[in-house]
Amino acid sequence: MPSTTGPVANAEHLSACTVPHSESLLQELKSRIDADRVPRHVAIIMDGNGRWAKQHGEHRLVGHANGVRSVREALTAAREIGISYLTLYAFSTENWNRPTEEVNALMDLLVKTVVDEIDELHENGVRLHAIGDLASLPESCRQTLQQGIARTAGNTRITLTLALSYSARWEIVNMVKAAAQQAQAGTLDPERIDENTVSGLLSTHGMPDPELLIRTSGEQRISNFLLWQIAYAELWFTPDFWPDFRKSHLFQAVLDYQQRERRFGRISEQVAPPTP
Ligand code: FPP
């Protein structure tokens, strides 16, 4: 089995990307972002690690290993422009159906990444958080996550949420069960259930809904991610594979988000700023 713990093989040989990487263009993109209208919560479906690896003649696991750099880039970029919540779809309920070798390697990579990065995350004010069926993760993974979460619990600059063994339908089933149990116990009046009740029983309770959802690799699907929470999210897709994702992608996505008119069912004249 190829090693994924070496010097992140081939991290530097980027394939052609649709978003420029040069430092000057990066700064130019960043300077165009309106600091007053940055989304509070950005969610990302990280996709295309396997295809990236194939394109580079590597094993799929090398694609995952290279995806770690992109996680760092996305987090740094989000922090730099004042995004408060970044949620990453790191392992779906459906991903358990992958070959055991790949599942184990992904779990090992998660543990290694959290162990390697936790000091820097903490120093940079990142609060680590996780959602999903965490009980289904291997013990080592759960423990490492719990330690990282406890250590960074007091940080306030940005919350990095890893969705692990997560699917939105799993989450909704759990929410319905919790509501039914509370109703049965007499602590929840079914007549008084509203959207806030539902939001409060989801694993994302306490977080604002994502205003922007990004997916890499050219796929234009939601794949069972945050179905309730993305009701009004703007969607941004890039053909680039996740291991090629850089800060410039996030900046471009935020710029495009800021160009869009978010009407929430109203008409344009109701949401447009008044002309001077
Ligand atoms: C999707 O690519 C990616 C995943 C299922 C795993 C994401 C994991 C990482 C980026 C590793 C590091 C993450 C953390 C949080 C430490 P794919 O395998 O579905 O690619 P394909 O569609 O091209 O096969």
CSV table of C-alpha atoms and ligand atoms in Angstrom, one decimal:
chain,number,residue,atom,x,y,z
A,1,MET,CA,0.0,0.0,0.0
A,2,PRO,CA,1.5,3.4,-0.9
A,3,SER,CA,2.4,5.6,2.0
A,4,THR,CA,0.2,8.6,2.6
A,5,THR,CA,2.3,9.8,5.6
A,6,GLY,CA,5.4,10.7,3.7
A,7,PRO,CA,6.2,14.2,2.5
A,8,VAL,CA,2.7,14.4,0.9
A,9,ALA,CA,3.9,13.1,-2.4
A,10,ASN,CA,3.6,15.4,-5.3
A,11,ALA,CA,2.1,18.2,-3.3
A,12,GLU,CA,3.6,20.8,-5.6
A,13,HIS,CA,2.8,19.4,-9.0
A,14,LEU,CA,-0.4,21.3,-9.6
A,15,SER,CA,-2.5,20.5,-12.6
A,16,ALA,CA,-4.0,23.3,-14.6
A,17,CYS,CA,-6.5,25.2,-12.4
A,18,THR,CA,-9.3,27.5,-13.3
A,19,VAL,CA,-8.3,30.0,-10.7
A,20,PRO,CA,-4.9,31.8,-10.8
A,21,HIS,CA,-2.4,31.1,-8.0
A,22,SER,CA,0.1,33.9,-8.2
A,23,GLU,CA,0.6,36.0,-5.0
A,24,SER,CA,-0.3,39.3,-6.8
A,25,LEU,CA,-3.5,37.9,-8.3
A,26,LEU,CA,-4.4,36.4,-4.9
A,27,GLN,CA,-4.0,39.8,-3.2
A,28,GLU,CA,-6.0,41.4,-6.0
A,29,LEU,CA,-8.8,39.0,-5.5
A,30,LYS,CA,-8.7,39.4,-1.7
A,31,SER,CA,-8.7,43.2,-2.0
A,32,ARG,CA,-12.0,43.1,-4.0
A,33,ILE,CA,-13.9,41.3,-1.2
A,34,ASP,CA,-16.3,43.5,0.7
A,35,ALA,CA,-15.4,42.9,4.3
A,36,ASP,CA,-19.0,43.9,5.4
A,37,ARG,CA,-20.6,41.2,3.3
A,38,VAL,CA,-18.5,38.1,3.9
A,39,PRO,CA,-20.6,35.0,4.5
A,40,ARG,CA,-20.6,34.0,8.1
A,41,HIS,CA,-20.6,30.3,7.3
A,42,VAL,CA,-19.1,28.5,4.3
A,43,ALA,CA,-19.6,24.8,3.8
A,44,ILE,CA,-17.4,22.7,1.4
A,45,ILE,CA,-18.0,19.4,-0.3
A,46,MET,CA,-14.3,18.4,-0.9
A,47,ASP,CA,-14.5,16.2,-4.0
A,48,GLY,CA,-12.1,14.8,-6.6
A,49,ASN,CA,-9.2,13.4,-4.6
A,50,GLY,CA,-9.4,10.1,-6.4
A,51,ARG,CA,-9.6,11.6,-9.9
A,52,TRP,CA,-6.7,14.0,-9.1
A,53,ALA,CA,-4.6,11.0,-8.1
A,54,LYS,CA,-5.6,9.1,-11.3
A,55,GLN,CA,-4.7,12.2,-13.4
A,56,HIS,CA,-1.2,12.2,-11.7
A,57,GLY,CA,-0.7,8.5,-12.0
A,58,GLU,CA,-0.9,8.0,-8.3
A,59,HIS,CA,-2.9,5.8,-5.9
A,60,ARG,CA,-6.2,7.3,-4.6
A,61,LEU,CA,-4.7,7.7,-1.1
A,62,VAL,CA,-2.1,10.1,-2.5
A,63,GLY,CA,-5.0,12.3,-3.6
A,64,HIS,CA,-6.4,12.3,-0.1
A,65,ALA,CA,-3.0,13.1,1.4
A,66,ASN,CA,-2.7,16.0,-1.0
A,67,GLY,CA,-6.2,17.2,0.0
A,68,VAL,CA,-4.9,18.0,3.5
A,69,ARG,CA,-3.0,21.0,2.0
A,70,SER,CA,-6.2,22.2,0.5
A,71,VAL,CA,-7.9,22.0,3.9
A,72,ARG,CA,-5.2,24.2,5.3
A,73,GLU,CA,-5.5,26.7,2.4
A,74,ALA,CA,-9.3,26.9,2.7
A,75,LEU,CA,-9.1,27.4,6.5
A,76,THR,CA,-6.4,30.1,6.3
A,77,ALA,CA,-8.3,31.9,3.5
A,78,ALA,CA,-11.5,31.8,5.5
A,79,ARG,CA,-9.8,33.1,8.6
A,80,GLU,CA,-8.1,35.9,6.7
A,81,ILE,CA,-11.3,37.3,5.4
A,82,GLY,CA,-13.3,36.9,8.6
A,83,ILE,CA,-15.5,33.9,7.9
A,84,SER,CA,-16.7,32.6,11.3
A,85,TYR,CA,-17.7,29.0,10.4
A,86,LEU,CA,-16.1,26.7,7.9
A,87,THR,CA,-17.7,23.2,7.6
A,88,LEU,CA,-16.0,20.5,5.6
A,89,TYR,CA,-17.6,17.3,4.4
A,90,ALA,CA,-14.7,15.0,5.3
A,91,PHE,CA,-16.4,11.6,5.4
A,92,SER,CA,-20.0,10.8,4.5
A,93,THR,CA,-22.1,7.9,5.8
A,94,GLU,CA,-22.0,6.5,2.3
A,95,ASN,CA,-18.1,6.6,2.4
A,96,TRP,CA,-18.2,3.6,4.7
A,97,ASN,CA,-19.0,1.5,1.6
A,98,ARG,CA,-15.5,2.2,0.1
A,99,PRO,CA,-12.8,-0.4,0.1
A,100,THR,CA,-11.6,-1.1,3.7
A,101,GLU,CA,-8.1,-0.1,2.8
A,102,GLU,CA,-9.3,3.4,1.8
A,103,VAL,CA,-11.6,3.8,4.8
A,104,ASN,CA,-8.7,2.9,7.2
A,105,ALA,CA,-6.3,5.2,5.4
A,106,LEU,CA,-8.8,8.1,5.6
A,107,MET,CA,-9.3,7.5,9.3
A,108,ASP,CA,-5.5,7.4,9.8
A,109,LEU,CA,-5.1,10.5,7.8
A,110,LEU,CA,-7.7,12.3,9.9
A,111,VAL,CA,-5.9,11.3,13.2
A,112,LYS,CA,-2.5,12.3,11.8
A,113,THR,CA,-3.7,15.6,10.5
A,114,VAL,CA,-5.4,16.6,13.7
A,115,VAL,CA,-2.3,15.5,15.8
A,116,ASP,CA,0.0,17.4,13.4
A,117,GLU,CA,-2.1,20.6,13.1
A,118,ILE,CA,-3.7,21.0,16.5
A,119,ASP,CA,-1.0,23.3,18.0
A,120,GLU,CA,-1.2,25.6,15.0
A,121,LEU,CA,-5.0,25.6,14.9
A,122,HIS,CA,-5.0,26.5,18.6
A,123,GLU,CA,-2.5,29.3,18.2
A,124,ASN,CA,-4.6,30.7,15.3
A,125,GLY,CA,-7.8,30.9,17.3
A,126,VAL,CA,-9.5,28.0,15.5
A,127,ARG,CA,-12.2,26.1,17.4
A,128,LEU,CA,-12.3,22.5,16.2
A,129,HIS,CA,-15.7,20.9,16.1
A,130,ALA,CA,-17.2,17.7,14.5
A,131,ILE,CA,-20.7,16.6,13.5
A,132,GLY,CA,-21.9,13.2,12.4
A,133,ASP,CA,-22.2,9.7,13.8
A,134,LEU,CA,-19.0,10.1,15.8
A,135,ALA,CA,-19.7,6.9,17.8
A,136,SER,CA,-19.2,4.9,14.6
A,137,LEU,CA,-15.6,6.2,14.2
A,138,PRO,CA,-12.6,4.1,15.3
A,139,GLU,CA,-11.7,4.7,19.0
A,140,SER,CA,-8.3,6.4,18.1
A,141,CYS,CA,-10.1,8.8,15.8
A,142,ARG,CA,-12.8,9.7,18.3
A,143,GLN,CA,-10.2,10.2,21.1
A,144,THR,CA,-8.0,12.4,18.9
A,145,LEU,CA,-10.9,14.5,17.8
A,146,GLN,CA,-12.3,14.8,21.4
A,147,GLN,CA,-8.9,16.0,22.6
A,148,GLY,CA,-8.6,18.5,19.8
A,149,ILE,CA,-12.1,19.8,20.4
A,150,ALA,CA,-11.6,20.1,24.2
A,151,ARG,CA,-8.3,21.9,23.7
A,152,THR,CA,-9.6,24.5,21.3
A,153,ALA,CA,-13.1,24.9,22.8
A,154,GLY,CA,-12.4,28.4,24.0
A,155,ASN,CA,-11.2,29.8,20.6
A,156,THR,CA,-13.4,32.3,18.9
A,157,ARG,CA,-11.8,33.4,15.6
A,158,ILE,CA,-13.3,30.6,13.4
A,159,THR,CA,-15.0,27.3,14.0
A,160,LEU,CA,-13.8,24.5,11.8
A,161,THR,CA,-16.4,21.8,11.7
A,162,LEU,CA,-15.5,18.4,10.2
A,163,ALA,CA,-18.5,16.4,9.1
A,164,LEU,CA,-17.5,12.8,9.7
A,165,SER,CA,-19.7,9.8,9.2
A,166,TYR,CA,-22.3,12.4,8.4
A,167,SER,CA,-25.3,12.5,6.2
A,168,ALA,CA,-28.1,14.9,6.2
A,169,ARG,CA,-30.8,12.2,6.2
A,170,TRP,CA,-29.1,10.5,9.2
A,171,GLU,CA,-29.2,13.9,10.9
A,172,ILE,CA,-32.8,14.5,10.1
A,173,VAL,CA,-33.8,11.0,11.3
A,174,ASN,CA,-32.1,11.7,14.6
A,175,MET,CA,-33.8,15.1,14.8
A,176,VAL,CA,-37.2,13.5,14.3
A,177,LYS,CA,-36.4,10.8,17.0
A,178,ALA,CA,-35.3,13.5,19.5
A,179,ALA,CA,-38.5,15.6,18.8
A,180,ALA,CA,-40.7,12.5,19.2
A,181,GLN,CA,-38.9,11.5,22.5
A,182,GLN,CA,-39.3,15.0,23.9
A,183,ALA,CA,-43.0,15.1,22.9
A,184,GLN,CA,-43.5,11.7,24.5
A,185,ALA,CA,-41.8,13.0,27.7
A,186,GLY,CA,-44.1,16.0,27.6
A,187,THR,CA,-41.2,18.5,27.3
A,188,LEU,CA,-42.1,19.5,23.7
A,189,ASP,CA,-45.6,20.5,22.5
A,190,PRO,CA,-46.0,19.2,18.9
A,191,GLU,CA,-48.2,22.2,18.2
A,192,ARG,CA,-45.4,24.6,19.0
A,193,ILE,CA,-42.7,22.9,16.7
A,194,ASP,CA,-41.4,25.5,14.3
A,195,GLU,CA,-38.2,26.0,12.2
A,196,ASN,CA,-36.2,27.1,15.3
A,197,THR,CA,-37.2,23.8,17.0
A,198,VAL,CA,-36.0,21.8,14.1
A,199,SER,CA,-32.7,23.8,13.7
A,200,GLY,CA,-32.1,23.4,17.5
A,201,LEU,CA,-32.3,19.7,17.3
A,202,LEU,CA,-29.8,19.3,14.4
A,203,SER,CA,-26.1,18.7,14.9
A,204,THR,CA,-25.4,22.2,13.7
A,205,HIS,CA,-27.5,23.8,16.5
A,206,GLY,CA,-26.0,27.1,17.5
A,207,MET,CA,-24.4,27.8,14.1
A,208,PRO,CA,-25.8,30.1,11.5
A,209,ASP,CA,-26.9,28.3,8.3
A,210,PRO,CA,-24.2,28.3,5.5
A,211,GLU,CA,-24.7,31.2,3.1
A,212,LEU,CA,-22.3,29.7,0.6
A,213,LEU,CA,-21.8,26.0,-0.4
A,214,ILE,CA,-18.7,25.1,-2.5
A,215,ARG,CA,-18.2,21.9,-4.3
A,216,THR,CA,-15.0,20.9,-6.2
A,217,SER,CA,-14.4,18.5,-9.1
A,218,GLY,CA,-17.2,19.6,-11.4
A,219,GLU,CA,-19.9,17.6,-9.8
A,220,GLN,CA,-23.1,19.6,-9.2
A,221,ARG,CA,-24.8,17.7,-6.5
A,222,ILE,CA,-25.5,18.1,-2.8
A,223,SER,CA,-24.8,14.5,-1.9
A,224,ASN,CA,-26.8,14.4,1.4
A,225,PHE,CA,-24.9,17.3,3.0
A,226,LEU,CA,-26.6,19.8,5.3
A,227,LEU,CA,-30.0,19.5,3.4
A,228,TRP,CA,-32.0,21.6,5.9
A,229,GLN,CA,-29.2,24.2,6.6
A,230,ILE,CA,-28.5,25.0,2.9
A,231,ALA,CA,-32.1,26.0,2.1
A,232,TYR,CA,-31.0,29.5,1.1
A,233,ALA,CA,-27.3,28.9,0.4
A,234,GLU,CA,-25.6,30.2,-2.7
A,235,LEU,CA,-24.0,27.3,-4.6
A,236,TRP,CA,-20.5,27.6,-6.1
A,237,PHE,CA,-19.0,24.9,-8.2
A,238,THR,CA,-15.5,24.6,-9.6
A,239,PRO,CA,-14.2,21.9,-12.1
A,240,ASP,CA,-10.9,21.8,-10.1
A,241,PHE,CA,-10.2,18.8,-8.0
A,242,TRP,CA,-10.0,19.2,-4.2
A,243,PRO,CA,-6.2,18.7,-4.0
A,244,ASP,CA,-5.8,21.7,-6.3
A,245,PHE,CA,-8.1,23.9,-4.2
A,246,ARG,CA,-6.2,27.1,-3.0
A,247,LYS,CA,-7.0,30.3,-1.2
A,248,SER,CA,-7.8,31.9,-4.6
A,249,HIS,CA,-10.7,29.5,-5.0
A,250,LEU,CA,-12.2,30.6,-1.8
A,251,PHE,CA,-11.7,34.2,-2.5
A,252,GLN,CA,-13.2,33.8,-6.0
A,253,ALA,CA,-16.2,31.9,-4.5
A,254,VAL,CA,-16.8,34.7,-2.0
A,255,LEU,CA,-16.5,37.4,-4.7
A,256,ASP,CA,-19.0,35.6,-6.8
A,257,TYR,CA,-21.3,35.2,-3.8
A,258,GLN,CA,-21.1,38.9,-3.2
A,259,GLN,CA,-22.2,39.6,-6.8
A,260,ARG,CA,-25.4,37.5,-6.4
A,261,GLU,CA,-28.7,39.0,-5.4
A,262,ARG,CA,-30.1,37.1,-2.4
A,263,ARG,CA,-33.8,37.7,-2.6
A,264,PHE,CA,-35.2,35.1,-0.1
A,265,GLY,CA,-38.4,34.9,-2.1
A,266,ARG,CA,-38.8,38.7,-2.4
A,267,ILE,CA,-38.6,40.8,-5.5
A,268,SER,CA,-35.4,42.6,-6.6
A,269,GLU,CA,-36.7,46.1,-5.7
A,270,GLN,CA,-37.3,44.9,-2.1
A,271,VAL,CA,-33.7,43.7,-1.5
A,272,ALA,CA,-31.7,46.1,-3.7
A,273,PRO,CA,-30.0,48.9,-1.7
A,274,PRO,CA,-31.8,52.3,-2.2
A,275,THR,CA,-30.3,54.4,-5.0
A,276,PRO,CA,-28.7,57.6,-3.7
B,1,FPP,C1,-13.6,13.2,-1.9
B,1,FPP,O1,-12.8,12.7,-3.0
B,1,FPP,C2,-12.9,13.2,-0.7
B,1,FPP,C3,-13.1,12.5,0.4
B,1,FPP,C4,-14.2,11.5,0.5
B,1,FPP,C5,-12.3,12.6,1.7
B,1,FPP,C6,-11.9,14.0,2.0
B,1,FPP,C7,-10.7,13.9,2.8
B,1,FPP,C8,-9.6,14.7,2.7
B,1,FPP,C9,-9.6,15.9,1.9
B,1,FPP,C10,-8.5,14.4,3.6
B,1,FPP,C11,-8.1,15.3,4.6
B,1,FPP,C12,-9.3,15.9,5.4
B,1,FPP,C13,-9.2,16.1,6.7
B,1,FPP,C14,-10.3,16.8,7.3
B,1,FPP,C15,-8.0,15.7,7.5
B,1,FPP,P1,-13.1,11.3,-3.7
B,1,FPP,O2,-12.3,10.3,-3.0
B,1,FPP,O3,-14.6,11.1,-3.6
B,1,FPP,O4,-12.6,11.6,-5.1
B,1,FPP,P2,-13.2,11.0,-6.5
B,1,FPP,O5,-14.7,11.4,-6.6
B,1,FPP,O6,-12.4,11.6,-7.5
B,1,FPP,O7,-13.0,9.5,-6.4
